[in-house]
mmCIF file of C-alpha atoms in Angstrom:
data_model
loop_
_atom_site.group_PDB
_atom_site.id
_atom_site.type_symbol
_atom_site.label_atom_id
_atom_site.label_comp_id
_atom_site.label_asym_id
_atom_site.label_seq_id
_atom_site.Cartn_x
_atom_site.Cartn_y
_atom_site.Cartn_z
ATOM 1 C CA UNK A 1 -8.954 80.820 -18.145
ATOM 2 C CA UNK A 2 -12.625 79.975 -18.982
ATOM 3 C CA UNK A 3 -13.234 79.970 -23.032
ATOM 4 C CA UNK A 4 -16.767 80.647 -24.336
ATOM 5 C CA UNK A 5 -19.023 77.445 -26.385
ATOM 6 C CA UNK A 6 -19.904 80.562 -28.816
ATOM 7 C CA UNK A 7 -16.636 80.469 -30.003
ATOM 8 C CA UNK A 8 -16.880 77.139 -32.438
ATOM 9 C CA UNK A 9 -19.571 78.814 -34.146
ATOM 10 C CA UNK A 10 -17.508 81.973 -34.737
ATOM 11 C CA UNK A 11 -14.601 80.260 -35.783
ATOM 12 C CA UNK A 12 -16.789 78.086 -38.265
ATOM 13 C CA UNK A 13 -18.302 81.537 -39.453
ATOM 14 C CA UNK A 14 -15.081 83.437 -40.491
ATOM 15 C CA UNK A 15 -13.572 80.422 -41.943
ATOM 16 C CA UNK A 16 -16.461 80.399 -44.528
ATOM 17 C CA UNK A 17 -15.872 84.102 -44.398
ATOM 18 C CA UNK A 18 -12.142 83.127 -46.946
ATOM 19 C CA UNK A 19 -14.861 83.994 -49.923
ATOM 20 C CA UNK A 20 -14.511 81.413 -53.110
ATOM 21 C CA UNK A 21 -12.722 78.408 -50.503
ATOM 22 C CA UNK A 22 -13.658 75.049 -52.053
ATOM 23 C CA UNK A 23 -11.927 72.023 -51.178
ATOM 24 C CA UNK A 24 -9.163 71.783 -53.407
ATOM 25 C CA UNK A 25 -7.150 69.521 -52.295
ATOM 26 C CA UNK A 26 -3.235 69.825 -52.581
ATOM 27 C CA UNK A 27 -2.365 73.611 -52.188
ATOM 28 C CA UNK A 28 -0.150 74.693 -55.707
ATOM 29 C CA UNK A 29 1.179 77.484 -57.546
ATOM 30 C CA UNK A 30 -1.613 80.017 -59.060
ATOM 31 C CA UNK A 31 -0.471 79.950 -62.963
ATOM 32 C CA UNK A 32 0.764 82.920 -64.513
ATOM 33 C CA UNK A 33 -1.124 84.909 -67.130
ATOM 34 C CA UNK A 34 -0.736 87.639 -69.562
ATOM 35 C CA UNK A 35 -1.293 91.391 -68.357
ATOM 36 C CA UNK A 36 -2.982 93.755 -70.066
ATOM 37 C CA UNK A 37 0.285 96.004 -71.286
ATOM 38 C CA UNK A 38 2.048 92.805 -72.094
ATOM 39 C CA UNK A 39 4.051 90.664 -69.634
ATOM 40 C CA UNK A 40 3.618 87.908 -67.456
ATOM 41 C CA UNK A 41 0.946 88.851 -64.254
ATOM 42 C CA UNK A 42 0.418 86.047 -61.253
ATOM 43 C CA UNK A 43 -2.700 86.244 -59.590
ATOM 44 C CA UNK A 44 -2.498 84.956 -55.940
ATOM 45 C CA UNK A 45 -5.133 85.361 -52.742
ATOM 46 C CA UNK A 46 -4.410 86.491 -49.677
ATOM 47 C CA UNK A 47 -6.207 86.483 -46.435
ATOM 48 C CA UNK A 48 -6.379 89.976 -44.508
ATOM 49 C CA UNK A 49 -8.305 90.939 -41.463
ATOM 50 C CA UNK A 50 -10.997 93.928 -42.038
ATOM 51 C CA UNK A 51 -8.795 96.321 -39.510
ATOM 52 C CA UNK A 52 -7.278 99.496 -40.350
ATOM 53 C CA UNK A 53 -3.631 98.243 -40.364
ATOM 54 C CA UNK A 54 -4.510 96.385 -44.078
ATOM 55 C CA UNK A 55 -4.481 99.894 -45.170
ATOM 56 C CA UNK A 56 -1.115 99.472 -46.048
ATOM 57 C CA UNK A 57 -2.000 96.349 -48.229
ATOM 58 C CA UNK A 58 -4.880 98.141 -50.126
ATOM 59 C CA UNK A 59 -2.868 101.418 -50.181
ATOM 60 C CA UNK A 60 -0.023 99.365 -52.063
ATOM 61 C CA UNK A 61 -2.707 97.036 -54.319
ATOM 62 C CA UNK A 62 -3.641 101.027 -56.043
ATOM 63 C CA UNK A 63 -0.097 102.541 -55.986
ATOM 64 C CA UNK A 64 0.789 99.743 -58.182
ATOM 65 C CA UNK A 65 3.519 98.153 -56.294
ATOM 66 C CA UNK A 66 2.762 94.403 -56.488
ATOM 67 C CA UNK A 67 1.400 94.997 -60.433
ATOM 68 C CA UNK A 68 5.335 96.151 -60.307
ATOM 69 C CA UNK A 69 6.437 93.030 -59.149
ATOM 70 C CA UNK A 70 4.231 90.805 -61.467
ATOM 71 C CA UNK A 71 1.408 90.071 -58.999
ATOM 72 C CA UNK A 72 -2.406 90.654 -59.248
ATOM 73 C CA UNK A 73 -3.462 90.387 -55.344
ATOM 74 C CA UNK A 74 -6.673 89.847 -54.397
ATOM 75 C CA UNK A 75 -7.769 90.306 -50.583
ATOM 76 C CA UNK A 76 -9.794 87.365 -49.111
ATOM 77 C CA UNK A 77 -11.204 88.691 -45.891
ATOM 78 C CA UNK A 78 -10.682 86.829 -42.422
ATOM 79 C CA UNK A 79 -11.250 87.196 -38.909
ATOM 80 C CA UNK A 80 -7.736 86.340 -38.106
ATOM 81 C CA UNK A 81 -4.397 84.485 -39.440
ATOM 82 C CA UNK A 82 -5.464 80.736 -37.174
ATOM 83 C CA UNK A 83 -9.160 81.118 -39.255
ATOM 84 C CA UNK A 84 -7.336 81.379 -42.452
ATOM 85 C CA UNK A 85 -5.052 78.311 -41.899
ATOM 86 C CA UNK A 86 -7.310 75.759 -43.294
ATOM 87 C CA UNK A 87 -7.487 77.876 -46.710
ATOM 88 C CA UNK A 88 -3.757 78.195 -47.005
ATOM 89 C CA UNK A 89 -3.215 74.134 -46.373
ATOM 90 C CA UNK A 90 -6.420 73.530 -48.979
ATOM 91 C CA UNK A 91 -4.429 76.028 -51.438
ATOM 92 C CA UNK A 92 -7.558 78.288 -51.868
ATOM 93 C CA UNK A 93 -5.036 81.033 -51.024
ATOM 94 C CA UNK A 94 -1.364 81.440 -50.857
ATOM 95 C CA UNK A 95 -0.936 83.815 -48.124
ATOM 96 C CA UNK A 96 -2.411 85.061 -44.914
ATOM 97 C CA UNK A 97 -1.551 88.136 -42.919
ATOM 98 C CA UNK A 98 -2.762 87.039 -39.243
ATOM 99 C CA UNK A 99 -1.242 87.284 -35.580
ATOM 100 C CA UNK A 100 1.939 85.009 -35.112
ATOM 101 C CA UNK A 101 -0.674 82.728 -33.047
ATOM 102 C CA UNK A 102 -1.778 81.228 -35.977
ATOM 103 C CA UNK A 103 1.229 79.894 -37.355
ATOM 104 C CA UNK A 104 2.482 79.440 -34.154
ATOM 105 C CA UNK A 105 -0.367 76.462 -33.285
ATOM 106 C CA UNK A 106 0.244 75.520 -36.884
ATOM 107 C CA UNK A 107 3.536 74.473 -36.410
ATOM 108 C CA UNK A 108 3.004 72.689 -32.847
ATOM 109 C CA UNK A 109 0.637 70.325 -35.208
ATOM 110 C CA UNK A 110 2.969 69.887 -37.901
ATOM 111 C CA UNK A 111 1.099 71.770 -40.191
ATOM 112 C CA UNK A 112 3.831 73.276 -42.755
ATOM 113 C CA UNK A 113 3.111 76.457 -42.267
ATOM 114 C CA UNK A 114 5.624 79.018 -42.413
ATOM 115 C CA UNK A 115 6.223 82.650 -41.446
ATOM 116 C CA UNK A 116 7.999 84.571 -44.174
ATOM 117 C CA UNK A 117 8.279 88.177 -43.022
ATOM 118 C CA UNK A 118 6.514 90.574 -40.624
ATOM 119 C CA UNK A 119 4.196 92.736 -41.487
ATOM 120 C CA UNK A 120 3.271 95.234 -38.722
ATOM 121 C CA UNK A 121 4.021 95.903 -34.935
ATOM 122 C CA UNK A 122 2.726 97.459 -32.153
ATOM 123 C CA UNK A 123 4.211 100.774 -31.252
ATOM 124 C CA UNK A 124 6.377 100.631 -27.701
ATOM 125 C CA UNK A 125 5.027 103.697 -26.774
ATOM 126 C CA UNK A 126 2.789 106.188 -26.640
ATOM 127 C CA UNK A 127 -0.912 105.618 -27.816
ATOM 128 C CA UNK A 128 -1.037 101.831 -28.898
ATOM 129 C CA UNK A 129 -2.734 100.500 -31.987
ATOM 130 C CA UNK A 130 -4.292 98.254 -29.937
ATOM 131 C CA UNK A 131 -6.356 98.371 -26.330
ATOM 132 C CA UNK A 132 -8.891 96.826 -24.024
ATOM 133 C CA UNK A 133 -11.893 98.967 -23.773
ATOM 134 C CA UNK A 134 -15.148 99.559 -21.572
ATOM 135 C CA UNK A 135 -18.155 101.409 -21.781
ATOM 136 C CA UNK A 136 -18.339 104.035 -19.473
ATOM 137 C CA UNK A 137 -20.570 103.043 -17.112
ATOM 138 C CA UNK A 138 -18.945 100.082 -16.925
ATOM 139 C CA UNK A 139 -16.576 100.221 -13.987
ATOM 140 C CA UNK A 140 -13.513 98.939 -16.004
ATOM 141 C CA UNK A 141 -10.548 101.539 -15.375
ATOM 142 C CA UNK A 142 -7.727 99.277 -14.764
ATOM 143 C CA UNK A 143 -5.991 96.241 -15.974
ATOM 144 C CA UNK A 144 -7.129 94.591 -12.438
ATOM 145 C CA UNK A 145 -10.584 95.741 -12.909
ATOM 146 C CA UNK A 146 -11.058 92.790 -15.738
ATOM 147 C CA UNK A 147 -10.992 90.316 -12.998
ATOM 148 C CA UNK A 148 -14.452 87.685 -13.667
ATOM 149 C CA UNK A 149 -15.193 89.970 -16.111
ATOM 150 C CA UNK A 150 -16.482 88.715 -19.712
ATOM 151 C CA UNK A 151 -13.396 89.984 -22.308
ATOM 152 C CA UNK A 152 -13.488 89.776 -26.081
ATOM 153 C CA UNK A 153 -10.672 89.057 -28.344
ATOM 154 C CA UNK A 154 -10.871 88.415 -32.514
ATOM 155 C CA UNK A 155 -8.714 84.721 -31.507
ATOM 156 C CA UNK A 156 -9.244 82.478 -28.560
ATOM 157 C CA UNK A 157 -5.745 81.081 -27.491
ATOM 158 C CA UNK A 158 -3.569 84.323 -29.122
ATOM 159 C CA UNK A 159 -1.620 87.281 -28.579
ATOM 160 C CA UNK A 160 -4.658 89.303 -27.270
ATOM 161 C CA UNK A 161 -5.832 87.429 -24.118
ATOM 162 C CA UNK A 162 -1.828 85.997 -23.173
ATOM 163 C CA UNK A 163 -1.130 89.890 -22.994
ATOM 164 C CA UNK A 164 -4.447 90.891 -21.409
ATOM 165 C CA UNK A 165 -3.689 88.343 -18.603
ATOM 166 C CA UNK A 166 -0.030 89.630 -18.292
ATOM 167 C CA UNK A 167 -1.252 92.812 -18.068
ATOM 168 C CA UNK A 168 -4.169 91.922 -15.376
ATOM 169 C CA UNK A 169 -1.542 89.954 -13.138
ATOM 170 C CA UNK A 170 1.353 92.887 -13.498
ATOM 171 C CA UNK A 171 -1.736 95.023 -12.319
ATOM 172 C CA UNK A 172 -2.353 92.661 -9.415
ATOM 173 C CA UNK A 173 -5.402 91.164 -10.743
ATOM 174 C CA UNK A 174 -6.334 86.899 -11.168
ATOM 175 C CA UNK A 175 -6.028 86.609 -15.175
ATOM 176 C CA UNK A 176 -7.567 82.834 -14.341
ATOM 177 C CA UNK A 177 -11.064 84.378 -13.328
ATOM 178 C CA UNK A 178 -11.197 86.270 -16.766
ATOM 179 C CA UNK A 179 -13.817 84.384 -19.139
ATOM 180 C CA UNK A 180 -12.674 85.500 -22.889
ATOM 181 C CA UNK A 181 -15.442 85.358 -25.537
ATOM 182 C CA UNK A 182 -13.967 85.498 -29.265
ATOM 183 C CA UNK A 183 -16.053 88.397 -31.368
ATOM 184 C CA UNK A 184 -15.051 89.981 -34.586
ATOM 185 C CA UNK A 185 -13.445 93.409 -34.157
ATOM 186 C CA UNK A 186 -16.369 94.937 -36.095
ATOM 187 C CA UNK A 187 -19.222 93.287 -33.906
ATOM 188 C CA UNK A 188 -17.119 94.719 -30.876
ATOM 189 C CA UNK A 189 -19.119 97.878 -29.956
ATOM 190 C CA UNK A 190 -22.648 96.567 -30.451
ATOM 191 C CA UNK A 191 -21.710 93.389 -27.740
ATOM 192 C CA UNK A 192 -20.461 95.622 -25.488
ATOM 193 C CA UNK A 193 -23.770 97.663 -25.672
ATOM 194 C CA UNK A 194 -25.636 94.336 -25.566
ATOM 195 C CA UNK A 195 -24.056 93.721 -21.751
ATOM 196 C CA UNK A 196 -23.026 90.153 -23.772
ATOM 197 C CA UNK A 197 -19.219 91.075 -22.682
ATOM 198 C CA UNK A 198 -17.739 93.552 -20.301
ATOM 199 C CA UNK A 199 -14.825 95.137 -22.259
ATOM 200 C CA UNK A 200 -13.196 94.354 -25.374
ATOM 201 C CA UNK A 201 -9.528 93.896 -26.929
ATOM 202 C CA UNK A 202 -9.495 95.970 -29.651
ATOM 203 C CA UNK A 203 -7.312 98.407 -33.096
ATOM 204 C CA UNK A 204 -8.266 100.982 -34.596
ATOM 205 C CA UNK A 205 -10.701 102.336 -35.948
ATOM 206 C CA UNK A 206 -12.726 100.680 -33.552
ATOM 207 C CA UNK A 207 -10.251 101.438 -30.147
ATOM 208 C CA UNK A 208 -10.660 105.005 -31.192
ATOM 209 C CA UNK A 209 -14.570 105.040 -31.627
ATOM 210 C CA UNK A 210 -15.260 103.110 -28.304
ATOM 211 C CA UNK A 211 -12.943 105.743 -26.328
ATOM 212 C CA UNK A 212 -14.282 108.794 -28.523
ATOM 213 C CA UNK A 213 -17.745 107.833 -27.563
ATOM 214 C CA UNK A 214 -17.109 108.276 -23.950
ATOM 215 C CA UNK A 215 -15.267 104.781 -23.487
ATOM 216 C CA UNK A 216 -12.462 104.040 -21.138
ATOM 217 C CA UNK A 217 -9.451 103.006 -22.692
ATOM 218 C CA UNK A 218 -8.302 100.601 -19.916
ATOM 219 C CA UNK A 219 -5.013 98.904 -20.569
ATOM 220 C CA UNK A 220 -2.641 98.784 -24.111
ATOM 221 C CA UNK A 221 -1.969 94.991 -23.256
ATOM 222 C CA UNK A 222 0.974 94.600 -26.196
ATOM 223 C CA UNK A 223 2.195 97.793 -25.169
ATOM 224 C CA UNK A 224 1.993 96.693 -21.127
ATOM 225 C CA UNK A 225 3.870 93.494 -21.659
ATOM 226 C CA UNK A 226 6.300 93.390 -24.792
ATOM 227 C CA UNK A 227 6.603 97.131 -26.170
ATOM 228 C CA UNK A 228 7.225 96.260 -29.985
ATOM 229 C CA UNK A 229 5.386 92.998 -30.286
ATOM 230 C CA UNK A 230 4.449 92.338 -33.880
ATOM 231 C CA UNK A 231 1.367 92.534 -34.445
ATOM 232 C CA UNK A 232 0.791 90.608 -37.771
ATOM 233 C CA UNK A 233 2.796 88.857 -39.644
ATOM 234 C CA UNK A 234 3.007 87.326 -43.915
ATOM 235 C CA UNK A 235 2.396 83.534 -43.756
ATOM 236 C CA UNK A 236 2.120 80.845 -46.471
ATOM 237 C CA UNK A 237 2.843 77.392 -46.459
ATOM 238 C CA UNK A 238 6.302 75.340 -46.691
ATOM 239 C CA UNK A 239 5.035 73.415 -49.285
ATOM 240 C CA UNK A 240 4.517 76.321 -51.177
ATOM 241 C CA UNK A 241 7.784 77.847 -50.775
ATOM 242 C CA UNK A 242 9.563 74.521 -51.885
ATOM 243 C CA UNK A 243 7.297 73.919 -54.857
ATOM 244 C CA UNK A 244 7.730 78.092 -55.978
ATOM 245 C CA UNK A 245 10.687 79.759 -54.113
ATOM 246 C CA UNK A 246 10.149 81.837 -56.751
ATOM 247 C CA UNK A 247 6.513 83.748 -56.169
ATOM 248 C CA UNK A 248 7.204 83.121 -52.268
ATOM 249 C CA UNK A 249 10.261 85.283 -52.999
ATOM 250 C CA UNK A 250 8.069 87.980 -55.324
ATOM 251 C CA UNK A 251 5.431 88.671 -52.865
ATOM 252 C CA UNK A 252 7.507 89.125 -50.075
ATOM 253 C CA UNK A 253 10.096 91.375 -51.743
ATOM 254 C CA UNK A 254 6.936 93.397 -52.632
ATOM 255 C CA UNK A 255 5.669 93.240 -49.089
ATOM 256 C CA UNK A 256 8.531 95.123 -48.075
ATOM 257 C CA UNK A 257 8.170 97.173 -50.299
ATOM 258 C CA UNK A 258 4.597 97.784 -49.618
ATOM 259 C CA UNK A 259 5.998 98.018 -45.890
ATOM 260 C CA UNK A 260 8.351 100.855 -46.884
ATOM 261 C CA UNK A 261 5.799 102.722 -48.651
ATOM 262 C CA UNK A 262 3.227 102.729 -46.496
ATOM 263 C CA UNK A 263 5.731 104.576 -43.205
ATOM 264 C CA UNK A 264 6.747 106.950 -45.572
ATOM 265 C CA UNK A 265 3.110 107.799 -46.877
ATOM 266 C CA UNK A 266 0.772 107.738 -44.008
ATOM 267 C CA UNK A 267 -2.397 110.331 -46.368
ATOM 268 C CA UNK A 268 -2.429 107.109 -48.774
ATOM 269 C CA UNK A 269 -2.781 104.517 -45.802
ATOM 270 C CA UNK A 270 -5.395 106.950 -44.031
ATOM 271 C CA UNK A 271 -6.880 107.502 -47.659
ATOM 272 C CA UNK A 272 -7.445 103.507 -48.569
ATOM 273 C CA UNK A 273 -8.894 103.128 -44.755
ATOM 274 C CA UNK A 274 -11.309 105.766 -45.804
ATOM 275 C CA UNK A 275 -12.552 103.687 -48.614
ATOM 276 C CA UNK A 276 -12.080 100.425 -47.765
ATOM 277 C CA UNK A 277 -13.266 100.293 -44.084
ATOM 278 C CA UNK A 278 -16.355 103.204 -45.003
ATOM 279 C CA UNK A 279 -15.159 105.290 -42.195
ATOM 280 C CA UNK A 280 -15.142 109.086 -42.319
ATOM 281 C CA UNK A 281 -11.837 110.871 -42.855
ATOM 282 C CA UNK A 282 -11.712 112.601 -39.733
ATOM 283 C CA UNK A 283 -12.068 109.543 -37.903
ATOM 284 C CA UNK A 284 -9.175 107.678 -40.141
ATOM 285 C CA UNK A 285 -7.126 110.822 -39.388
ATOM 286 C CA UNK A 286 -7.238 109.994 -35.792
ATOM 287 C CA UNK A 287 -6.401 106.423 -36.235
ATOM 288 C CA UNK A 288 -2.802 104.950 -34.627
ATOM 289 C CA UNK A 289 -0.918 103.108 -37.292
ATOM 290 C CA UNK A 290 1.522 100.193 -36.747
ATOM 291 C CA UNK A 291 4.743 100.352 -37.284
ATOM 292 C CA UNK A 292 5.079 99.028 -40.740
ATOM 293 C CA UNK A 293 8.023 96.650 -41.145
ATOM 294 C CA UNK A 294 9.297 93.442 -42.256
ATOM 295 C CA UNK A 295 12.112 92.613 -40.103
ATOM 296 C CA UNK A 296 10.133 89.567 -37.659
ATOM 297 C CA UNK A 297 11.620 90.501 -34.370
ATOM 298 C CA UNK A 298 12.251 86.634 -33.085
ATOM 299 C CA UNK A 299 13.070 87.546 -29.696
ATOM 300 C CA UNK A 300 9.439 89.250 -29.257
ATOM 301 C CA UNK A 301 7.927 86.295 -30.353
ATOM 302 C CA UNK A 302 9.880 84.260 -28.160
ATOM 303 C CA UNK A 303 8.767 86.267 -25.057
ATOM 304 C CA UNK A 304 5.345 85.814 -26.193
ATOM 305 C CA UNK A 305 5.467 82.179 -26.505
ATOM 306 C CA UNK A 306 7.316 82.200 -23.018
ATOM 307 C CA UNK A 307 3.771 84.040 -21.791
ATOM 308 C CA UNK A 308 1.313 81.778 -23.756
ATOM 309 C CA UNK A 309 2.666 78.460 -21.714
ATOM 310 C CA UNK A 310 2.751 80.140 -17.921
ATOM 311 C CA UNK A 311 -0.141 80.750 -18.996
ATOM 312 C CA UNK A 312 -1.300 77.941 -19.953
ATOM 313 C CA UNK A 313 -2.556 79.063 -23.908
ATOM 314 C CA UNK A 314 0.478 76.666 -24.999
ATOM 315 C CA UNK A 315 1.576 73.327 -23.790
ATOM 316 C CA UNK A 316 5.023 73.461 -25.721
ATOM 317 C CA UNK A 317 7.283 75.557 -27.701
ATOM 318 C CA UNK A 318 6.925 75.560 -31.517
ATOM 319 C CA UNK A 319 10.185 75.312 -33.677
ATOM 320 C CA UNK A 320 10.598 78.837 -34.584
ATOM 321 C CA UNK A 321 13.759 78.182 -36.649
ATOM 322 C CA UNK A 322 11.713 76.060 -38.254
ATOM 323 C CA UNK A 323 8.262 78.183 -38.586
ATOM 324 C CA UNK A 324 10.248 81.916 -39.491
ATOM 325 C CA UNK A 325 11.911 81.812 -42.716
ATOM 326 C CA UNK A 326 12.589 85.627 -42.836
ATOM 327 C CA UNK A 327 12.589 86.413 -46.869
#
């Protein structure tokens, strides 16, 4: 698997991207204050990709549910859950939502980084919130088509290009001749149309412009390989959740809250995509959501880790008793 030289820059750019980071040293408890109706209110940061699946986090930030629950959140953006590490060690934030990837590498390097909860999954079937595209001119129709070809994921080393390469060899394609080339979700569409890379691993909304502009939609990788994979998950660290059980245990009962909320109110989710992401409504109202939930599903993650070492993305199994301390 070739990786591109681009990517160190990328990586440096999204990790500046965690807005307000300083080095802070020790990572510790944000302090309570009062609210404005009286009562105690904890303010805490939390690092969330741009991608239409937060719309259940922003959707939940106005219903009121984690005000309900005593917390004030504020949304740090991120390219992805391994970029926000560093923050979450430096204790610039206190939680991440990210692929399991990140945490996964995390814990392989003795980080203390934990995995509290899930926070969405891919659907196992039907239209995917995820997929490979190619412009249509392009060539790219099938998973085997991706062979040498130039493919962009949001995380060298993740879920995205271990399930891509499952999906090319399944389709009877090399995966070792695909060069991957890590790109933003949002900077997807204009690299494509730059010839820089050949097809891209996208979610929505970006999955469903590509293929609504004429696009082929060439393979649902999570979809093609484990039906149900999670797609992100709630981190934070363990030092964090021995020094304050307590907040660990307040965001993540309102996560699943949040979690519960958002299946059962789909308008809302669309509604905060709408203004969040700057996307028209019709296009929101075609978007695939996730299934939201907060149950990790362990063995998933262990068939992905399985994948990332024939593969060669991993060089040993992380301790996932260990790094997922379901709340």
């Amino acid at each position: 698997m070739k990786k591109s030289l681009a990517a160190i820059a990328v990586v440096a750019v999204s990790v500046l991207a965690l807005s307000g980071c300083t080095d802070s040293g020790a990572p510790s408890s944000p302090a309570p204050t009062e609210a404005e109706g009286g009562g105690e209110v904890t303010q805490v940061r939390v690092a969330a990709l741009p991608i239409a699946e937060t719309g259940a986090l922003w959707g939940a930030i106005d219903e009121g549910i984690f005000a309900d629950h005593g917390l004030e959140v504020e949304i740090v953006p991120a390219q992805g859950g391994a970029q926000a590490i560093p923050a979450l060690l430096s204790g610039d934030i206190q939680f991440a939502i990210g692929q399991p990837f990140g945490p996964i590498r995390a814990d392989l390097q003795d980080l203390g980084v934990v995995v509290i909860g899930n926070y969405a999954s891919s659907l196992a079937e039907g239209k995917d919130v995820n997929a490979v595209v190619s412009l249509a001119d392009s060539g790219i129709v099938s998973p085997k088509d991706l062979e040498g070809k130039r493919v962009s994921v949001n995380s060298l080393g993740a879920a995205g290009d271990v399930t891509i390469m499952k999906a090319v060899q399944d389709d009877g394609g090399d995966p070792s001749t695909i060069e991957f080339v890590e790109v933003a979700f949002p900077d997807a569409q204009a690299q494509l149309d730059a010839k820089n890379i050949d097809a891209a691993w996208v979610p929505d909304p970006f999955m469903s412009q590509i293929v609504g502009a004429g696009g082929n939609l060439v393979v649902h990788p999570y979809q093609a390989t484990i039906p149900g994979l999670p797609l992100l998950v709630d981190i934070t660290t363990q030092e964090l959740l021995d020094s304050d059980p307590e907040l660990v245990s307040q965001f993540a009962a309102a996560m699943s809250e949040a979690l519960e909320w958002a299946s059962a109110n789909e308008d809302a989710v669309r509604a905060a995509i709408v203004e969040n992401m700057g996307i028209p409504e019709a296009a929101a109202a075609g978007i695939t959501l996730p299934e939201f939930t907060s149950e990790v599903d362990v063995a998933a993650i262990e068939e992905l880790v399985a994948l990332a070492i024939e593969f060669g993305v991993l060089d040993a199994e992380p301790d996932l008793d260990t790094l997922i301390q379901q709340q």
